[in-house]
């Protein structure tokens, strides 16, 4: 096969070369112009000696097809808090999203802007576009959930809020607050809509404690892994056998006041049952040294309870020790045990009380009665074990 060569005239070659150079120059020009405008837009918000809106408007004029310049101008209009700038802000967000339709951040910003301007359906559409582009991003899920919630689309709303909460624990507390208000404190519905993620349950238990909804808090804690020993009407760590204490259950654990006297700790040589008891070592000449020991216990309102504990004592004292049951709601004493004997082998202490109708919890606490004499020394040891409410 023979080949043929084509010879171009010098003028044709020069024309092609010039055209290529011209295309490159045009490309460089527009790229430089775009980059310059983009830089101006990004720096506009940081300006202190000039109007950032004016600078950003100039940047948009330089590069009208750059989504960043429109986004920056939209944000500046929005932050001006001037009523006349709000429609301008929305228009710039619209332009930015149209120029970069695959950037979820722009659709998210547009959705928020539309809602602020009263276009709720448009806001939902924009944020749903953001969700399609970033389906696993918590902020997008959270934003869509709240937009839906404000439209009373409750089931859809909490489906998105639940995803956001499970992906990012920072949304747990606001999600619980929203659910509490939406479902009027109905714990069953709150749990159904927020799910069973441990971090959500932990936050819900903490929220309920702050609301003094102790039964609900205890119910949630009992469902958490590692909190099996917690239940309504039950004294936790009643025999002082548990070594590990989940952080979220600390409100229902034994509380021992700070201090050096009396010495208080787990005793292994003396016990009524099991392996341990709670031991006290007293050595006070005037009886003033005393550390409070107590536990918050969730209970059923209106029910009758029998409190019992066992103790062993080897004391020298004119002071009187006993256990009190106190209504957490108002601090009223509901019942007291007999005073402990100064010297005894393992002995039962009992008392009965009826939980008030308005009560969700009681406080069980060791108290020392006020001495009748000036000298009120107390020395020796005492151990307590096997606490129960029945």
XYZ file of C-alpha atoms in Angstrom:
390
model
C 0.000 0.000 0.000
C 1.309 3.427 -0.860
C 1.051 6.345 1.536
C 0.283 9.944 0.730
C 1.453 12.946 2.649
C -0.468 16.167 2.914
C 1.473 19.361 2.950
C -0.041 22.417 4.581
C 0.786 25.857 3.528
C 2.731 27.947 6.022
C -0.197 30.317 6.390
C -2.538 27.473 7.371
C -0.073 26.210 9.986
C 0.252 29.674 11.436
C -3.534 30.032 11.621
C -3.934 26.748 13.509
C -1.136 27.642 15.935
C -2.596 31.072 16.586
C -6.016 29.579 17.204
C -4.598 27.107 19.721
C -2.711 29.853 21.484
C -5.849 32.008 21.550
C -7.892 29.174 23.105
C -5.223 28.696 25.778
C -5.110 32.410 26.528
C -8.879 32.604 26.821
C -8.855 29.580 29.131
C -6.107 31.087 31.274
C -7.950 34.387 31.404
C -11.233 32.927 32.564
C -9.522 30.558 34.976
C -7.547 33.409 36.484
C -10.622 35.591 36.589
C -12.619 32.806 38.318
C -9.814 32.150 40.825
C -9.451 35.865 41.528
C -13.178 36.281 42.089
C -13.278 33.177 44.259
C -10.440 34.527 46.404
C -12.161 37.883 46.752
C -15.393 36.183 47.803
C -13.712 34.006 50.416
C -11.937 36.999 51.934
C -14.965 39.275 51.828
C -16.374 38.009 55.128
C -13.122 38.824 56.902
C -12.995 42.428 55.789
C -13.140 45.005 58.556
C -12.229 48.179 56.700
C -14.617 47.756 53.752
C -18.159 46.620 53.131
C -17.928 42.836 52.602
C -21.226 42.795 50.717
C -19.928 45.319 48.174
C -16.745 43.277 47.718
C -18.687 40.058 47.333
C -21.064 41.652 44.800
C -18.006 42.680 42.795
C -16.730 39.079 42.944
C -20.060 37.788 41.612
C -19.800 40.258 38.738
C -16.313 38.985 37.906
C -17.308 35.296 37.992
C -21.076 34.913 37.708
C -20.767 31.183 37.018
C -18.752 30.471 40.175
C -21.014 28.912 42.867
C -18.655 29.989 45.657
C -19.085 33.703 44.939
C -22.871 33.352 45.004
C -22.771 31.284 48.211
C -20.568 33.837 49.978
C -22.786 36.726 48.912
C -25.881 34.792 50.035
C -24.366 34.214 53.470
C -23.396 37.888 53.802
C -26.885 39.055 52.831
C -28.293 36.610 55.366
C -26.000 37.776 58.182
C -26.884 41.423 57.575
C -30.263 40.789 59.263
C -31.779 43.429 56.985
C -35.256 42.554 55.774
C -34.587 43.804 52.258
C -31.550 41.515 51.947
C -33.397 38.277 52.680
C -34.865 37.824 49.166
C -31.413 38.644 47.746
C -29.875 36.034 50.007
C -32.352 33.396 48.867
C -31.706 34.240 45.205
C -27.947 33.827 45.661
C -28.395 30.478 47.436
C -30.598 29.383 44.526
C -27.913 30.444 42.048
C -25.156 28.654 43.962
C -27.091 25.368 44.108
C -28.000 25.588 40.427
C -24.343 26.098 39.465
C -23.108 23.177 41.630
C -26.007 20.709 41.708
C -23.883 17.897 43.186
C -22.730 19.846 46.245
C -24.971 18.803 49.166
C -23.790 21.756 51.261
C -25.359 24.214 48.862
C -28.673 22.355 48.824
C -28.636 22.226 52.608
C -28.033 25.963 52.837
C -30.732 26.583 50.249
C -33.216 24.475 52.219
C -32.610 26.501 55.371
C -32.929 29.744 53.446
C -36.199 28.674 51.842
C -37.673 27.782 55.227
C -36.614 31.138 56.673
C -38.446 32.781 53.792
C -41.613 30.786 54.413
C -41.240 28.220 51.630
C -41.540 25.079 53.767
C -42.226 22.672 50.893
C -39.335 24.120 48.900
C -37.116 23.760 51.947
C -38.030 20.091 52.261
C -37.310 19.502 48.559
C -33.884 21.149 48.776
C -32.826 19.257 51.898
C -34.040 15.975 50.406
C -31.677 16.706 47.502
C -28.909 17.141 50.077
C -29.848 13.811 51.690
C -29.578 12.019 48.336
C -26.115 13.481 47.846
C -24.937 12.820 51.429
C -27.221 10.099 52.843
C -25.008 9.318 55.837
C -24.263 12.857 56.963
C -25.844 13.535 60.358
C -26.325 17.279 59.897
C -28.377 16.699 56.749
C -30.514 14.051 58.459
C -31.011 16.301 61.480
C -32.010 19.293 59.335
C -34.508 17.291 57.304
C -35.970 15.766 60.452
C -36.589 19.160 62.007
C -38.118 20.590 58.825
C -40.485 17.617 58.712
C -41.269 17.960 62.417
C -42.267 21.585 61.947
C -44.712 20.341 59.291
C -46.154 17.838 61.796
C -44.837 14.919 59.725
C -43.927 13.231 62.986
C -43.108 9.690 61.890
C -40.960 10.790 58.958
C -39.320 13.454 61.099
C -38.178 11.116 63.856
C -36.979 8.547 61.342
C -34.439 11.142 60.180
C -33.735 12.467 63.691
C -33.119 8.925 64.875
C -30.539 8.360 62.106
C -28.760 11.590 63.000
C -28.688 10.674 66.686
C -27.342 7.192 66.049
C -24.591 8.567 63.805
C -23.626 11.508 66.020
C -24.163 11.535 69.797
C -24.134 15.340 69.920
C -27.700 15.247 68.599
C -28.946 12.939 71.385
C -29.890 15.607 73.924
C -31.733 17.956 71.521
C -33.456 14.915 69.962
C -34.704 13.812 73.374
C -35.906 17.327 74.199
C -37.804 17.448 70.898
C -39.348 14.017 71.488
C -40.304 14.902 75.065
C -42.198 17.967 73.851
C -43.737 16.234 70.834
C -45.027 13.209 72.763
C -45.872 15.059 75.992
C -43.467 12.973 78.040
C -44.887 9.608 76.911
C -41.838 7.409 77.483
C -43.152 4.541 75.366
C -43.530 6.741 72.276
C -40.237 8.494 72.929
C -38.393 5.179 73.024
C -40.179 3.900 69.931
C -39.232 6.954 67.914
C -35.671 7.447 69.154
C -34.594 3.805 69.046
C -32.461 1.574 71.220
C -28.953 2.887 70.588
C -27.015 2.807 73.897
C -25.880 6.414 73.587
C -29.491 7.509 73.094
C -30.678 5.520 76.104
C -27.901 6.931 78.260
C -28.835 10.485 77.275
C -32.536 9.722 77.847
C -31.832 8.382 81.349
C -29.852 11.523 82.153
C -32.673 13.720 80.821
C -35.257 11.877 82.930
C -33.130 12.267 86.034
C -33.020 16.029 85.506
C -36.806 15.982 85.164
C -36.971 13.922 88.406
C -38.684 11.120 86.508
C -36.844 8.489 88.514
C -38.948 5.473 87.561
C -38.472 6.186 83.879
C -34.748 6.749 84.355
C -34.411 3.481 86.242
C -36.396 1.654 83.551
C -34.001 2.915 80.880
C -30.927 2.068 82.950
C -32.185 -1.444 83.565
C -32.350 -1.963 79.792
C -28.761 -0.877 79.231
C -26.096 -3.513 78.996
C -24.180 -3.655 82.267
C -27.013 -2.217 84.330
C -28.992 -5.408 84.987
C -28.948 -4.893 88.757
C -30.978 -1.698 88.532
C -34.754 -1.819 88.868
C -37.617 0.164 90.360
C -38.025 -0.663 94.049
C -34.589 -2.252 94.292
C -31.537 -1.082 96.241
C -28.533 -1.270 93.934
C -25.372 -3.043 95.074
C -27.297 -4.095 98.157
C -24.595 -6.487 99.356
C -21.603 -4.429 98.187
C -20.546 -7.182 95.806
C -20.438 -5.125 92.587
C -17.065 -3.731 91.614
C -17.897 -2.212 88.245
C -20.295 0.712 88.269
C -21.512 2.007 84.879
C -21.054 5.766 84.723
C -24.675 6.363 83.765
C -25.967 4.607 86.941
C -24.048 6.742 89.440
C -27.166 8.612 90.625
C -28.654 5.341 91.906
C -25.446 4.077 93.509
C -24.324 4.435 97.117
C -23.240 8.004 97.838
C -20.550 8.472 100.499
C -19.668 12.003 101.550
C -16.071 13.178 101.282
C -13.924 13.187 104.388
C -11.436 11.197 106.416
C -13.517 10.251 109.462
C -15.064 7.870 110.024
C -13.173 5.532 107.717
C -15.640 3.887 105.328
C -14.901 1.105 102.887
C -15.658 -2.374 101.617
C -14.939 -4.997 104.274
C -14.114 -8.573 103.288
C -13.542 -10.141 106.723
C -17.023 -9.346 108.034
C -20.173 -10.078 106.047
C -23.710 -11.284 106.575
C -23.881 -12.982 103.171
C -21.711 -13.049 100.081
C -18.161 -11.761 100.237
C -18.389 -8.150 101.383
C -20.045 -5.632 103.663
C -19.748 -1.875 104.194
C -17.500 -1.155 107.172
C -17.134 1.944 109.354
C -14.273 2.713 111.728
C -15.072 5.473 114.272
C -12.550 7.332 116.412
C -14.100 10.655 117.409
C -13.727 12.176 120.848
C -16.535 14.706 120.384
C -18.694 12.817 117.885
C -18.568 15.621 115.329
C -16.904 13.555 112.619
C -19.601 11.915 110.528
C -19.902 11.170 106.795
C -23.283 10.791 105.157
C -24.048 7.496 103.408
C -27.165 7.344 101.235
C -28.794 5.948 98.110
C -31.538 7.244 95.816
C -34.053 4.481 95.051
C -36.841 4.694 92.467
C -40.162 3.435 93.836
C -43.801 2.934 92.812
C -46.122 5.634 94.136
C -48.673 4.569 96.736
C -47.105 1.187 97.448
C -46.133 -0.177 100.842
C -42.478 -1.119 101.295
C -40.508 -2.942 103.954
C -36.930 -1.788 104.337
C -34.399 -4.135 105.902
C -30.664 -4.285 106.502
C -28.335 -6.320 108.683
C -25.543 -4.990 110.876
C -22.802 -6.090 113.266
C -21.439 -3.609 115.815
C -18.560 -3.245 118.248
C -18.889 0.345 119.404
C -18.308 2.551 122.409
C -20.633 5.485 122.070
C -23.382 7.592 123.538
C -24.438 8.593 120.018
C -27.316 6.921 118.217
C -27.126 5.569 114.662
C -30.173 4.617 112.608
C -31.432 4.482 109.011
C -34.045 6.890 107.628
C -36.312 6.706 104.589
C -36.893 10.186 103.139
C -39.274 11.264 100.376
C -37.063 12.705 97.646
C -39.780 15.108 96.451
C -40.132 17.127 99.661
C -37.522 15.795 102.106
C -40.087 14.464 104.594
C -39.053 11.503 106.717
C -41.283 8.533 105.884
C -39.818 6.001 108.320
C -36.867 5.299 110.624
C -35.371 2.097 111.951
C -34.617 1.391 115.574
C -31.221 2.578 116.760
C -28.323 0.178 116.311
C -27.050 -1.585 119.410
C -23.514 -0.735 120.435
C -22.544 -4.394 120.586
C -24.232 -7.094 118.554
C -23.651 -9.936 116.170
C -25.427 -9.791 112.791
C -28.856 -8.327 113.537
C -31.779 -7.194 111.383
C -33.031 -3.600 111.250
C -36.508 -3.113 109.724
C -39.023 -0.401 109.079
C -42.116 0.078 106.893
C -43.401 2.991 104.854
C -45.996 3.833 102.220
C -44.683 5.730 99.220
C -46.578 9.021 98.736
C -48.778 9.275 95.650
C -46.619 12.079 94.295
C -43.304 10.355 94.970
C -41.078 8.682 92.386
C -38.081 8.031 94.653
C -36.920 7.835 98.234
C -33.534 8.402 99.811
C -32.211 5.781 102.196
C -29.626 7.330 104.506
C -27.635 6.590 107.640
C -28.088 9.284 110.290
C -26.681 10.002 113.698
C -29.100 11.416 116.227
C -28.090 14.569 118.028
C -26.312 13.818 121.299
C -28.060 14.703 124.548
C -24.747 15.461 126.300
C -21.807 17.730 125.480
C -19.382 14.826 125.242
C -20.532 12.513 122.470
C -17.549 10.342 121.662
C -17.880 7.384 119.325
C -15.257 4.742 118.668
C -15.180 1.216 117.333
C -16.505 -0.528 114.239
C -19.797 -1.319 112.583
C -20.674 -3.220 109.406
C -23.839 -3.137 107.244
C -24.883 -5.719 104.656
C -27.795 -7.096 102.613
C -30.077 -4.080 102.128
C -33.515 -4.723 100.645
C -36.889 -3.175 99.833
C -39.823 -5.593 99.622
